[in-house]
Coordinates of C-alpha atoms and ligand atoms in Angstrom, one line a residue:
M1 CA 117.0 117.8 96.5
V2 CA 113.9 116.2 98.0
V3 CA 115.6 112.8 97.7
I4 CA 118.6 114.1 99.6
A5 CA 116.5 115.8 102.3
L6 CA 114.5 112.7 102.6
F7 CA 117.5 110.5 103.1
A8 CA 118.7 112.9 105.8
V9 CA 115.4 112.6 107.6
V10 CA 115.3 108.8 107.5
W11 CA 118.8 108.8 108.6
T12 CA 117.9 111.3 111.3
L13 CA 115.2 109.2 112.7
L14 CA 117.4 106.1 112.8
S15 CA 120.5 107.7 114.3
P16 CA 119.5 110.3 116.9
T17 CA 123.1 110.9 118.1
K18 CA 124.5 111.4 114.7
I19 CA 121.9 113.9 113.7
M20 CA 122.4 115.8 116.9
A21 CA 125.9 116.3 115.9
S22 CA 125.1 117.3 112.4
T23 CA 122.3 119.7 113.1
G24 CA 123.0 120.7 116.6
T25 CA 119.3 120.4 117.4
R26 CA 118.6 119.1 120.9
D27 CA 115.0 118.2 120.1
L28 CA 116.0 115.4 117.7
H29 CA 117.7 113.5 120.5
A30 CA 114.4 112.1 121.6
L31 CA 113.6 110.5 118.2
R32 CA 113.9 106.8 118.6
P33 CA 114.3 104.2 115.8
D34 CA 111.3 102.4 117.0
L35 CA 109.1 105.2 115.7
V36 CA 110.0 104.5 112.1
T37 CA 109.4 101.5 109.8
L38 CA 111.5 101.4 106.6
P39 CA 110.6 99.6 103.3
S40 CA 113.4 97.1 104.0
Q41 CA 111.4 95.8 107.0
T42 CA 109.2 94.3 104.4
E43 CA 106.4 92.6 106.4
Q44 CA 105.9 95.3 109.0
F45 CA 106.2 98.0 106.4
E46 CA 103.5 96.5 104.1
Q47 CA 101.2 96.0 107.0
L48 CA 101.4 99.7 107.8
S49 CA 101.5 101.1 104.3
D50 CA 98.7 98.9 103.0
E51 CA 96.3 99.8 105.8
N52 CA 93.6 99.9 105.6
W53 CA 90.6 100.0 103.5
S54 CA 90.7 100.7 99.7
Q55 CA 93.6 99.4 97.7
T56 CA 93.3 102.4 95.4
V57 CA 95.2 104.5 98.0
W58 CA 98.1 102.1 98.6
Q59 CA 101.5 103.7 98.0
R60 CA 105.1 103.2 99.1
P61 CA 106.2 106.1 101.3
A62 CA 109.9 106.4 102.1
C63 CA 109.0 105.3 105.6
V64 CA 106.1 105.1 108.0
A65 CA 106.4 107.0 111.3
S66 CA 104.2 105.7 114.1
P67 CA 104.2 108.2 117.0
A68 CA 102.9 107.1 120.4
C69 CA 102.2 110.5 121.9
A70 CA 101.9 114.2 121.0
A71 CA 105.5 114.8 121.8
D72 CA 106.5 112.2 119.2
V73 CA 104.3 114.0 116.7
S74 CA 105.9 117.3 117.5
L75 CA 109.4 115.9 117.0
L76 CA 108.4 114.4 113.7
V77 CA 106.8 117.6 112.4
K78 CA 109.8 119.7 113.4
T79 CA 112.2 117.2 111.7
L80 CA 110.2 116.9 108.5
V81 CA 109.6 120.7 108.3
K82 CA 113.3 121.5 108.9
A83 CA 114.3 119.2 106.1
E84 CA 111.4 120.3 103.8
V85 CA 110.2 116.7 103.4
P86 CA 106.5 116.1 102.4
F87 CA 104.3 114.0 104.6
A88 CA 100.9 112.5 104.9
I89 CA 98.8 112.1 108.0
R90 CA 96.7 108.9 108.4
S91 CA 94.3 108.0 111.2
G92 CA 91.8 105.2 110.3
G93 CA 92.8 105.2 106.6
H94 CA 89.2 105.1 105.3
S95 CA 89.5 107.8 102.7
P96 CA 89.4 106.1 99.2
N97 CA 91.2 109.1 97.7
R98 CA 94.8 108.2 96.7
G99 CA 97.1 110.7 98.5
D100 CA 94.6 112.0 101.1
A101 CA 96.3 110.1 103.8
T102 CA 99.1 108.3 102.0
I103 CA 102.2 109.5 100.1
D104 CA 104.7 108.1 97.6
G105 CA 108.4 107.6 98.0
S106 CA 109.1 111.3 98.1
G107 CA 107.6 111.6 101.6
V108 CA 106.9 110.1 105.0
M109 CA 103.5 108.8 106.2
I110 CA 102.7 109.5 109.8
S111 CA 100.3 106.8 111.0
M112 CA 98.4 107.8 114.1
H113 CA 97.3 104.2 114.9
R114 CA 99.2 104.2 118.3
L115 CA 97.3 107.3 119.4
N116 CA 94.2 105.4 119.9
Q117 CA 93.4 105.8 123.6
V118 CA 89.8 106.4 124.8
T119 CA 89.2 107.6 128.3
Y120 CA 86.1 109.0 130.0
N121 CA 85.8 111.5 132.9
P122 CA 82.5 111.0 134.7
H123 CA 82.8 114.4 136.4
S124 CA 83.1 116.5 133.3
Q125 CA 81.2 113.9 131.2
L126 CA 83.8 114.3 128.5
A127 CA 85.7 111.7 126.6
N128 CA 89.3 112.0 125.4
I129 CA 89.7 110.1 122.1
G130 CA 92.9 109.5 120.1
P131 CA 92.6 110.2 116.4
G132 CA 93.9 106.7 115.6
A133 CA 91.1 105.0 117.4
L134 CA 88.4 103.3 115.3
W135 CA 84.8 104.0 116.1
G136 CA 84.0 100.4 117.2
A137 CA 86.7 100.6 119.9
V138 CA 85.5 104.1 121.0
Y139 CA 81.9 102.9 121.6
T140 CA 83.1 99.7 123.3
A141 CA 85.2 101.7 125.7
L142 CA 82.3 104.2 126.4
D143 CA 79.8 101.4 126.9
Q144 CA 81.3 100.6 130.3
H145 CA 80.1 104.1 131.3
N146 CA 76.7 103.9 129.6
V147 CA 77.6 106.9 127.4
T148 CA 78.3 107.5 123.7
V149 CA 79.6 110.3 121.5
V150 CA 78.4 111.8 118.2
G151 CA 80.6 109.7 115.9
G152 CA 80.8 107.3 113.0
R153 CA 78.1 104.9 112.0
V154 CA 80.4 102.2 110.7
M155 CA 82.8 100.6 113.2
P156 CA 86.2 100.2 111.4
V157 CA 86.3 103.9 110.3
G158 CA 88.8 106.2 112.0
V159 CA 88.1 109.0 114.4
G160 CA 90.7 111.5 113.0
G161 CA 89.5 111.9 109.4
L162 CA 85.8 111.5 110.1
T163 CA 85.8 114.2 112.8
L164 CA 87.9 116.7 110.9
G165 CA 85.6 116.4 107.9
G166 CA 82.5 117.2 110.0
G167 CA 81.2 113.7 110.9
L168 CA 77.7 112.5 110.3
S169 CA 76.1 110.4 113.1
Y170 CA 72.8 108.9 114.0
L171 CA 72.8 111.5 116.8
S172 CA 73.2 114.5 114.5
Y173 CA 69.6 115.6 114.3
L174 CA 69.7 116.1 118.0
H175 CA 73.3 117.3 118.6
G176 CA 74.8 118.3 115.3
L177 CA 77.8 116.8 113.6
A178 CA 80.8 115.0 115.3
C179 CA 82.9 118.2 115.0
D180 CA 80.2 120.3 116.7
N181 CA 80.5 118.2 119.8
I182 CA 84.3 118.5 120.2
V183 CA 85.0 120.8 123.2
S184 CA 88.8 120.8 122.8
Y185 CA 91.3 119.7 120.2
E186 CA 95.0 118.9 121.0
V187 CA 96.9 119.8 117.9
V188 CA 100.6 119.9 116.8
L189 CA 101.2 123.1 114.8
A190 CA 103.6 123.5 112.0
D191 CA 106.4 124.8 114.3
G192 CA 106.0 121.7 116.6
Q193 CA 104.1 123.5 119.3
I194 CA 101.4 121.4 121.0
V195 CA 98.3 123.5 121.7
E196 CA 94.8 123.0 123.0
A197 CA 92.1 124.6 120.8
S198 CA 88.8 125.3 122.5
E199 CA 86.2 128.0 123.0
I200 CA 88.6 129.8 125.4
S201 CA 92.0 128.7 124.1
H202 CA 92.8 129.7 120.4
P203 CA 89.0 130.0 119.6
D204 CA 89.9 130.9 116.0
L205 CA 91.8 127.6 115.5
F206 CA 89.0 125.8 117.3
W207 CA 86.5 127.0 114.8
A208 CA 88.7 126.3 111.8
L209 CA 89.3 122.7 112.9
K210 CA 85.5 122.0 112.6
G211 CA 85.6 121.2 109.0
G212 CA 89.2 122.2 108.2
S213 CA 90.7 118.7 107.9
N214 CA 94.5 118.6 107.8
N215 CA 95.1 122.2 106.9
F216 CA 96.1 123.5 110.4
G217 CA 98.1 120.8 112.2
V218 CA 98.3 117.2 113.2
L219 CA 95.5 116.4 115.6
T220 CA 96.6 114.3 118.5
R221 CA 93.5 114.2 120.8
F222 CA 89.8 115.0 120.5
T223 CA 87.8 115.9 123.7
S224 CA 84.2 115.2 123.0
Q225 CA 80.9 115.8 124.8
T226 CA 79.2 112.6 125.7
F227 CA 75.5 111.6 125.9
P228 CA 73.7 108.8 127.7
A229 CA 74.0 105.7 125.4
P230 CA 70.4 105.2 124.0
Q231 CA 68.3 102.1 123.7
V232 CA 66.9 102.4 120.2
W233 CA 64.4 100.8 117.9
G234 CA 65.5 100.2 114.4
G235 CA 67.4 97.9 112.0
L236 CA 67.6 97.0 108.4
L237 CA 64.9 96.7 105.8
V238 CA 65.8 95.3 102.4
F239 CA 63.7 96.1 99.3
G240 CA 63.9 94.9 95.7
A241 CA 65.1 97.4 93.0
D242 CA 61.5 97.7 91.7
Q243 CA 60.7 99.7 94.8
M244 CA 63.2 102.4 94.0
A245 CA 60.7 105.2 93.0
A246 CA 58.4 104.3 95.9
L247 CA 61.2 104.3 98.4
M248 CA 62.4 107.7 97.2
Q249 CA 58.9 109.1 97.4
A250 CA 58.6 107.8 101.0
L251 CA 61.9 109.5 101.8
Y252 CA 60.5 112.8 100.4
E253 CA 57.5 112.4 102.6
Y254 CA 59.6 111.7 105.7
Q255 CA 61.8 114.7 105.0
T256 CA 59.0 117.1 104.4
A257 CA 56.7 116.0 107.3
P258 CA 57.3 117.8 110.7
Q259 CA 60.6 116.5 111.9
D260 CA 61.1 114.2 114.8
P261 CA 64.8 114.5 115.7
E262 CA 64.8 111.1 117.3
A263 CA 64.1 109.6 113.8
N264 CA 67.3 109.0 111.8
L265 CA 67.9 106.9 108.8
I266 CA 70.2 106.2 105.8
I267 CA 69.3 104.6 102.5
N268 CA 71.8 102.7 100.4
L269 CA 70.7 102.1 96.8
L270 CA 72.6 99.2 95.1
P271 CA 71.2 99.2 91.6
T272 CA 73.9 96.8 90.4
N273 CA 72.8 94.3 93.0
G274 CA 69.1 94.9 92.6
L275 CA 68.8 95.8 96.3
L276 CA 67.8 98.8 98.3
L277 CA 68.8 99.0 102.0
L278 CA 66.9 101.2 104.5
T279 CA 68.5 101.6 107.9
L280 CA 66.1 103.1 110.5
V281 CA 67.3 104.3 113.9
Y282 CA 64.8 105.7 116.3
L283 CA 66.7 107.0 119.4
K284 CA 64.1 105.7 121.9
P285 CA 63.0 102.2 122.5
V286 CA 59.7 102.8 120.7
E287 CA 58.6 100.3 118.1
K288 CA 57.5 101.6 114.7
P289 CA 57.4 105.3 115.5
A290 CA 55.1 107.6 113.5
A291 CA 58.0 109.5 112.0
F292 CA 58.9 106.6 109.8
A293 CA 55.2 106.1 108.7
P294 CA 55.9 106.8 104.9
F295 CA 58.1 103.6 104.8
Y296 CA 55.6 101.2 106.5
S297 CA 53.4 100.9 103.4
L298 CA 56.3 99.5 101.4
T299 CA 56.9 95.8 101.4
P300 CA 60.4 94.7 102.2
V301 CA 61.9 91.4 101.0
S302 CA 63.5 91.1 104.4
E303 CA 63.3 93.0 107.7
Q304 CA 65.6 92.8 110.8
T305 CA 64.4 95.3 113.4
G306 CA 64.2 95.4 117.1
V307 CA 65.0 97.3 120.3
M308 CA 68.7 97.3 121.2
S309 CA 71.5 99.6 122.1
L310 CA 72.7 102.1 119.4
H311 CA 76.1 100.4 119.4
Q312 CA 74.5 97.0 118.8
L313 CA 72.4 98.4 116.0
M314 CA 75.5 99.9 114.3
E315 CA 77.3 96.6 114.6
L316 CA 74.5 94.7 112.8
F317 CA 76.0 95.9 109.5
P318 CA 79.4 94.7 108.6
P319 CA 81.1 97.1 106.2
A320 CA 81.4 96.0 102.6
T321 CA 84.6 94.1 101.9
L322 CA 85.4 94.9 98.3
P323 CA 89.0 95.9 97.9
R324 CA 88.8 99.0 95.7
W325 CA 86.6 102.1 96.2
T326 CA 85.8 105.5 94.8
W327 CA 83.3 108.1 95.6
Y328 CA 81.9 111.6 94.7
D329 CA 79.1 113.6 96.3
T330 CA 76.6 116.4 96.0
S331 CA 73.8 117.9 98.1
F332 CA 70.3 119.3 97.5
R333 CA 67.0 120.0 99.2
P334 CA 64.3 117.3 99.0
N335 CA 62.2 117.4 95.9
A336 CA 59.8 114.7 94.8
S337 CA 60.3 115.2 91.0
L338 CA 64.1 115.3 91.5
Y339 CA 63.9 112.0 93.4
A340 CA 61.9 110.4 90.6
E341 CA 64.3 111.6 88.0
I342 CA 67.3 110.3 89.9
S343 CA 65.5 106.9 90.3
A344 CA 65.2 106.8 86.6
L345 CA 69.0 107.3 86.2
L346 CA 69.6 104.1 88.2
A347 CA 67.7 101.6 86.0
P348 CA 69.8 98.5 85.3
S349 CA 70.1 99.6 81.7
A350 CA 71.5 103.0 82.5
P351 CA 75.0 103.5 81.1
E352 CA 76.7 104.1 84.4
V353 CA 74.9 101.3 86.2
S354 CA 75.9 98.8 83.5
A355 CA 79.5 100.1 83.3
V356 CA 79.9 99.4 87.0
A357 CA 78.0 96.1 86.8
G358 CA 80.4 95.0 84.0
A359 CA 83.5 95.3 86.3
A360 CA 84.5 92.3 88.3
S361 CA 82.5 92.4 91.5
G362 CA 81.4 95.9 90.5
S363 CA 78.9 97.3 93.0
L364 CA 77.4 100.8 92.7
I365 CA 76.1 102.3 96.0
M366 CA 74.2 105.5 96.4
A367 CA 74.3 106.6 100.1
V368 CA 71.3 108.8 100.5
Q369 CA 71.7 110.8 103.7
P370 CA 68.8 113.1 104.9
I371 CA 70.0 115.9 107.1
S372 CA 67.5 118.0 109.1
A373 CA 67.6 121.7 109.7
S374 CA 67.7 120.8 113.4
A375 CA 71.2 119.2 112.8
V376 CA 72.5 122.4 111.3
L377 CA 70.9 124.5 114.0
A378 CA 72.3 122.3 116.8
G379 CA 75.8 122.8 115.3
R380 CA 75.4 126.5 115.1
A381 CA 74.3 126.7 118.7
R382 CA 77.4 125.1 120.0
R383 CA 80.5 127.1 120.9
G384 CA 80.8 129.4 118.0
G385 CA 79.6 127.0 115.3
N386 CA 81.6 125.3 112.6
A387 CA 83.4 126.3 109.3
L388 CA 81.1 124.3 107.0
G389 CA 78.7 127.0 105.9
L390 CA 75.6 124.8 106.1
E391 CA 72.2 126.2 105.4
A392 CA 69.5 125.5 108.0
V393 CA 67.2 123.6 105.7
E394 CA 66.1 120.0 105.2
Q395 CA 68.7 118.6 102.8
T396 CA 70.1 115.4 101.4
W397 CA 73.8 114.5 101.2
W398 CA 74.0 112.2 98.2
S399 CA 77.1 110.1 97.8
V400 CA 77.7 108.0 94.6
S401 CA 80.3 105.3 95.3
A402 CA 81.4 102.0 93.9
G403 CA 83.5 99.1 95.0
W404 CA 85.1 96.6 92.7
A405 CA 87.8 93.9 92.5
S406 CA 90.4 94.6 89.9
A407 CA 92.8 97.4 89.1
D408 CA 92.1 96.8 85.4
D409 CA 88.6 98.3 86.0
D410 CA 89.8 101.5 87.9
G411 CA 89.3 103.8 85.0
V412 CA 85.9 102.5 83.9
V413 CA 84.4 102.5 87.4
D414 CA 85.7 105.8 88.5
G415 CA 84.6 107.4 85.2
A416 CA 81.1 106.0 85.6
V417 CA 80.8 107.1 89.2
H418 CA 82.0 110.6 88.4
A419 CA 79.6 110.9 85.4
L420 CA 76.7 109.7 87.4
R421 CA 77.4 112.2 90.2
D422 CA 77.6 115.0 87.6
K423 CA 74.2 113.9 86.1
I424 CA 72.5 113.9 89.6
D425 CA 74.1 117.2 90.4
A426 CA 72.9 118.7 87.1
L427 CA 69.3 117.5 87.8
A428 CA 69.4 119.0 91.2
A429 CA 70.6 122.3 89.8
R430 CA 67.9 122.3 87.2
S431 CA 65.2 121.7 89.8
G432 CA 66.5 124.6 91.8
T433 CA 67.2 122.5 94.9
R434 CA 71.0 122.1 94.6
L435 CA 73.0 123.2 97.5
D436 CA 76.7 124.4 97.3
Y437 CA 77.8 122.4 100.3
L438 CA 79.9 119.3 99.6
F439 CA 80.3 116.8 102.5
M440 CA 84.1 116.3 102.8
N441 CA 83.8 112.7 104.2
D442 CA 82.1 111.4 101.0
A443 CA 83.9 113.7 98.5
N444 CA 86.4 112.8 95.8
A445 CA 89.8 114.5 95.8
R446 CA 88.8 116.0 92.5
Q447 CA 86.0 118.0 94.2
E448 CA 86.8 121.4 95.9
V449 CA 85.2 120.8 99.2
I450 CA 86.4 123.8 101.2
A451 CA 85.4 126.3 98.5
S452 CA 81.9 124.9 99.0
Y453 CA 81.9 126.4 102.6
G454 CA 81.4 129.8 101.0
P455 CA 83.7 132.8 100.4
E456 CA 83.4 134.3 103.9
N457 CA 84.4 131.0 105.6
V458 CA 87.2 130.5 103.2
R459 CA 88.6 133.9 104.0
R460 CA 88.4 133.2 107.7
L461 CA 90.1 129.8 107.2
W462 CA 93.0 131.4 105.4
E463 CA 93.3 134.0 108.1
V464 CA 93.6 131.3 110.7
A465 CA 96.0 129.3 108.5
R466 CA 98.3 132.3 108.1
R467 CA 98.3 132.9 111.9
Y468 CA 99.1 129.4 113.0
D469 CA 101.1 128.2 109.9
P470 CA 102.8 131.3 108.5
H471 CA 105.1 129.4 106.2
G472 CA 102.2 127.3 104.7
V473 CA 103.6 123.9 105.9
F474 CA 100.2 122.2 105.8
Q475 CA 99.5 123.7 102.3
R476 CA 102.9 122.8 100.8
L477 CA 104.4 119.8 102.7
V478 CA 101.1 118.0 103.3
P479 CA 99.8 117.7 99.7
G480 CA 97.1 115.2 100.4
G481 CA 93.5 115.8 101.5
Q482 CA 91.2 118.8 100.9
K483 CA 93.3 121.9 100.8
L484 CA 92.3 125.5 101.3
P485 CA 91.2 126.9 97.9
L486 CA 94.0 128.7 96.2
K487 CA 92.3 132.0 95.9
C488 CA 89.5 133.7 97.7
Ligands
FAD501 C1 82.6 102.1 105.4 C2 82.6 103.6 105.7 C3 81.6 104.2 106.5 C4 81.6 105.6 106.7 N1 80.7 106.1 107.5 C5 80.7 107.4 107.8 C6 79.8 108.0 108.7 O1 78.9 107.3 109.3 N2 79.9 109.3 109.0 C7 80.8 110.1 108.4 O2 80.8 111.3 108.6 N3 81.7 109.6 107.5 C8 81.7 108.3 107.2 N4 82.6 107.7 106.3 C9 83.5 108.6 105.7 C10 84.7 108.9 106.5 O3 84.4 109.9 107.5 C11 85.9 109.3 105.7 O4 86.3 108.3 104.9 C12 87.1 109.7 106.6 O5 88.1 110.2 105.8 C13 87.6 108.6 107.4 O6 88.5 109.0 108.5 P1 89.8 108.1 108.7 O7 90.5 108.7 109.9 O8 89.5 106.7 108.7 O9 90.6 108.5 107.3 P2 92.0 108.8 106.8 O10 92.1 108.3 105.4 O11 93.1 108.3 107.8 O12 92.1 110.4 106.8 C14 91.2 111.2 106.0 C15 91.8 112.6 105.9 O13 91.9 113.2 107.2 C16 93.2 113.7 107.5 N5 93.5 113.3 108.9 C17 93.3 112.1 109.5 N6 93.7 112.1 110.7 C18 94.3 113.3 110.9 C19 94.9 113.9 112.1 N7 95.1 113.2 113.2 N8 95.4 115.2 111.9 C20 95.2 115.9 110.8 N9 94.6 115.3 109.7 C21 94.2 114.1 109.8 C22 94.1 112.9 106.5 O14 95.3 113.5 106.3 C23 93.2 112.7 105.3 O15 93.3 113.8 104.5 C24 82.6 106.4 106.1 C25 83.5 105.8 105.3 C26 83.6 104.4 105.1 C27 84.6 103.9 104.2
NAG502 C1 92.9 97.9 109.6 O1 91.8 97.0 109.6 C2 91.9 95.9 110.4 C3 90.7 95.0 110.1 O2 89.5 95.8 110.1 C4 92.0 96.4 111.8 O3 92.1 95.2 112.7 C5 93.2 97.3 112.0 O4 93.2 97.8 113.3 C6 93.1 98.4 111.1 N1 94.3 99.2 111.2 C7 94.3 100.6 111.2 C8 95.7 101.2 111.2 O5 93.3 101.2 111.1
NAG503 C1 75.2 101.1 133.2 O1 73.9 100.7 133.1 C2 73.7 99.4 133.7 C3 72.3 98.9 133.3 O2 71.3 99.9 133.5 C4 73.9 99.5 135.2 O3 73.7 98.2 135.8 C5 75.3 100.0 135.4 O4 75.5 100.2 136.8 C6 75.6 101.3 134.7 N1 77.0 101.6 134.8 C7 77.4 102.8 135.1 C8 78.9 103.0 135.1 O5 76.7 103.8 135.3
NAG504 C1 60.9 120.5 92.6 O1 61.2 120.3 91.2 C2 60.1 120.7 90.3 C3 60.7 120.5 88.9 O2 61.3 119.2 88.8 C4 59.7 122.1 90.5 O3 58.6 122.4 89.7 C5 59.4 122.4 91.9 O4 59.2 123.8 92.1 C6 60.6 122.0 92.8 N1 60.3 122.3 94.2 C7 61.1 123.1 94.9 C8 60.6 123.2 96.4 O5 62.1 123.6 94.6

């Protein structure tokens, strides 16, 4: 049945006049063949389906639809829903989870890459950003106006997925997450209606989209608050793996000293490569600010720091280019003995480290992301808050990820990364510092992210879903991504 329905849709998209006759639906008249790429158009199709990042997600959808405006998206959604055809929604394609943003031959992938406009209104100081834009292009467009937004830290990542999952930025200590700074979402609902969700228009939907991912509609525009683009001091410090325990102790001291919200950082531990990377970002052009003092007593093997624009600083780090990726995450409050125990789990001889090291080009990466209570409070203070259920405490969002080269190693690497995440999570639970919250943007499809927002938020999310999508289109026909938990 699905196959027949699917055939009908592809045929629909390709022959607007015929489908008009067969369904009597006026709306379909506007669907043009140039919105759709079929597998038979081999080169174009592969370019679209094999975007963009991790080969582990590549699939062969029945076709790829490339809408150019919200009205195109509306027509697509109506057509797919009417025919009961499953679909996937992809913006920047940077989820490494198979099926989050891609789909097999039973369905259609909607690629948002043509909805990538970035405009700025100097009077309102708001930016309109298409979900298919990549962060590098967003910052480049906003540079002309000397403004920036709370957005991604790595340039080729997409706006759509990052923002709908929360969105962690170097500006988050000051302003909250990316989603907290969206003042209005343009969204295509399950019935094809195009609505604005903001504090005054559909405020319940507005709240739900701040963490609700693809459970409520297809996002076609984000309107974001902007901020003056800062000159910053910071850069990259590289340490040898023998500094692991010392670096983690310095992190603990940084997190438990009085917070300076200008002082942001991320640590990437690469035990398989014997390297530890510390990225410091101070949001003022002040060299060696006191907030990073715990790190200054360590001796880096290399250091590249200076005063530059935040955009320049983020561009210093080209993203890793390994072809296959997986990740899992957990979160906890800072605790010195926990950090020491985790460091011990990452010794070269540890089973998970050596399993990943044994894969061709296998690289294990722990992204250690400190989050301040101020980031959580800034989010709460904005326009009704978000759906994430964050606790206003100093915390660490810990991502265990790996990149590797060959499909032959998929099972071994994913198994090791999963096992290591579970060990870290268990240590955190035992130290009494574990937090329920799972950061969607670093989570595996096997983790239940939305349940981690807490029962009250889950209940509210379901209420909003029933109101705006009474037939459960985004639960049934969009199988990929983090779904609302089945029961609450
Ligand atoms: C190198 C790298 C660096 C990263 N850095 C950061 C960072 O600094 N901060 C951070 O918060 N995260 C970061 N991430 C994580 C990133 O936010 C997630 O991978 C996110 O899913 C990427 O968004 P995307 O649009 O590229 O993904 P996609 O794979 O296209 O989408 C991810 C999910 O969002 C849904 N979705 C996407 N667009 C829409 C839409 N328009 N409407 C409805 N649903 C939609 C998809 O259906 C899918 O389930 C990083 C990831 C990588 C690989
Ligand atoms: C995929 O990645 C390439 C290289 O980084 C980039 O040029 C292209 O725009 C990306 N495409 C999409 C759909 O994100
Ligand atoms: C941006 O800043 C530069 C340097 O300070 C200045 O010359 C330029 O006029 C500014 N542009 C806008 C649009 O404000
Ligand atoms: C940190 O963990 C240790 C045990 O590893 C425990 O004794 C201590 O109380 C913890 N601190 C906090 C703040 O939970």
